[in-house]
Amino acid sequence: MSVTEMFSCIQGFLSADQDVREDIRKVVQNLEQTAREILTVLQSVHQPAGFKDIPSKCARARELFCSVRTQMGELKTKFPAEQYYRFHEHWRFVLQRLAFLAAFVVYLESETLVTREEVAQILGIEVVREKGFHLDIEDFLAGVLIMASELSRLAVNSVTAGDYSRPLRISNFINELDSGFRLLNLKNDPLRKRYDGLKYDVKKIEEVVYDLSIRGLAKEAESGGDK
Amino acid sequence: QLLNINHPAPLVFCIASGEGWSRRNAEAAQERDVHANSASPVIAAFKVFQQELDTRHDKHERLVKISRDVTIESKRAIFLLHRVTSVPDAERPPILNEAEGKLEGVRQKIGQIAEELRGEDIFQFHRAFTAGIQEYVEAVSFLHYIRHRGLISLEEINARLVFMKAENPDPKDSAEAAPSGAHVLTFQVTPADYLLGVADLTGELMRLCIGSVGNGDIDTPFQLSQFLRQIHDGFSYIGNTGPYEVSKKLHTLRQSLGKVEDACYALRVRGSEIPKHMLADVFCSRTAHLDTEEGVV
């Protein structure tokens, strides 16, 4: 094979690769749009009026996740299943956001940490790589960390809205999360950098709890004063 | 009215911020960890995550180590091959055979990579071994050029990366796994890694050109110039559609081609008027300052 033929051949391969990536990009754009819609619904819980409507917002978010499942189904068809990591960079960002949104919904509903299996179910994907398009563990953890930031903000806004018990519960939750993350041996990668931000979320929530307790508002909350 | 979140942080926190705060926080965190209920589902979940991440990182590290060995041995083969320009024809075969032997050793290492990747998504760990593989492509294509004056194809490279293993076969070994019964493992160099290896090859070919002129060989430079131009044209054809790293290497490639073309020009114009043993000097001054521009190859 001559040099020219060799490069022609390679060019054909690169061209085909680019086409696949183009297809993937289009579906990912739709996923990002849906993710933004879910975020808009859930962000409203930060408003004082939004607190009462939490259950209906969660229900609305869950409806939107149906679209996510459909779009995920479409994404899976765009490339061979065993080449997940070849194209992983294309959907890494949106998958992290969707993991965050799923975790946030579950927290708002039950104040517990969502499991990987639950997130995968909400998004319509697998947990285990061998079974198909799956949720990479690092993307799941990144989503959880994004949620931690959201919860530190929620703690602040709960107080503003007059809910003095929620921050205490958020504080316990985030502290346990922090203990969990401390078990991990992280490398110097983006996940590690994101984890480094968790301590600021912990600190912010501690300050809120401190503000409440020195003013006696925490005790008031425990005795049902805010309800 | 009592509570104003917009107030600056309470006095205690102002004092406690900085080193004092982080010490207090670390102690509090340790306390929490001690009390952390190991039966808590959150902690249990994170213990599983820890194991998964550790397994993943360990495999990555093993691959990095093998890849480093691949890089070192491939580089040594390349240095060895540069010597063929300075020895008489009769002494070339032993050098070529020795280089071939080194590359056979490298192939065994690549077999270890293939073993680690068995059952895995090869792209998940690609970053760990791509450097080594590119170096191997550079070395093997260099040897191929010296022997055959042509460019080795991707198929030819991959054809030699087939390994017989004694263990149980895994049906997910590769797309081209032999039918059940044969214990075969393959490693497929990707087109991208092939391109990057060939791009680096052009640097070695440029050095081969300058080296051969210094030894009085005035045919090789013209052959090389022709060959390098074809490769350069191939890369131009691919342009930006390749991986980003290819576009970066195109710049160095153009420089290498430029040096070789300048060498041919000098030979053509002034070759007849300079005694052979002084030919090397013509290129030393011109190429010396250009060589120092090149960083680590």
XYZ file of N, CA and C in Angstrom, chain A residues 20 22-31 66-79 91 123-125 133:
90
model
N -20.125 9.931 13.472
C -20.712 9.362 14.686
C -20.768 10.425 15.775
N -20.881 13.612 15.469
C -21.896 14.605 15.136
C -23.272 14.120 15.595
N -23.584 12.864 15.296
C -24.870 12.286 15.719
C -25.008 12.338 17.235
N -23.944 11.950 17.909
C -23.974 11.939 19.372
C -24.210 13.349 19.896
N -23.497 14.320 19.311
C -23.645 15.703 19.783
C -25.085 16.159 19.721
N -25.780 15.795 18.645
C -27.160 16.263 18.490
C -28.044 15.726 19.611
N -27.907 14.448 19.926
C -28.751 13.878 20.983
C -28.372 14.496 22.329
N -27.073 14.696 22.536
C -26.621 15.276 23.803
C -27.182 16.677 23.986
N -27.287 17.422 22.880
C -27.878 18.765 22.974
C -29.307 18.685 23.493
N -30.063 17.701 23.006
C -31.443 17.535 23.477
C -31.459 17.178 24.954
N -30.533 16.305 25.346
C -30.456 15.929 26.760
C -30.145 17.143 27.607
N -38.874 11.391 32.149
C -39.352 10.477 31.104
C -38.720 10.822 29.765
N -38.691 12.130 29.487
C -38.056 12.563 28.227
C -36.587 12.165 28.222
N -35.948 12.308 29.402
C -34.536 11.934 29.496
C -34.358 10.477 29.107
N -35.260 9.624 29.628
C -35.125 8.190 29.315
C -35.267 7.932 27.818
N -36.192 8.646 27.210
C -36.363 8.478 25.765
C -35.095 8.914 25.027
N -34.564 10.068 25.437
C -33.383 10.588 24.741
C -32.170 9.694 24.970
N -32.074 9.128 26.167
C -30.982 8.182 26.443
C -31.099 6.964 25.532
N -32.339 6.515 25.357
C -32.557 5.384 24.469
C -32.039 5.687 23.083
N -32.258 6.930 22.649
C -31.801 7.319 21.324
C -30.275 7.386 21.275
N -29.692 7.927 22.346
C -28.233 8.072 22.388
C -27.551 6.708 22.242
N -28.138 5.708 22.891
C -27.519 4.381 22.856
C -27.403 3.828 21.433
N -28.280 4.285 20.540
C -28.284 3.721 19.194
C -27.226 4.340 18.286
N -26.556 5.384 18.782
C -25.677 6.128 17.883
C -24.273 5.540 17.756
N -23.936 4.553 18.589
C -22.582 4.024 18.521
C -22.586 2.600 19.086
N -20.782 13.070 26.525
C -21.942 13.140 27.409
C -21.578 13.229 28.872
N -32.677 7.564 34.964
C -32.172 8.010 33.662
C -32.361 6.966 32.568
N -32.755 5.777 32.953
C -32.968 4.749 31.943
C -31.679 4.137 31.424
N -30.663 4.046 32.308
C -29.402 3.440 31.867
C -28.974 2.371 32.874
N -24.999 0.854 28.117
C -24.724 2.251 28.427
C -24.938 2.472 29.914
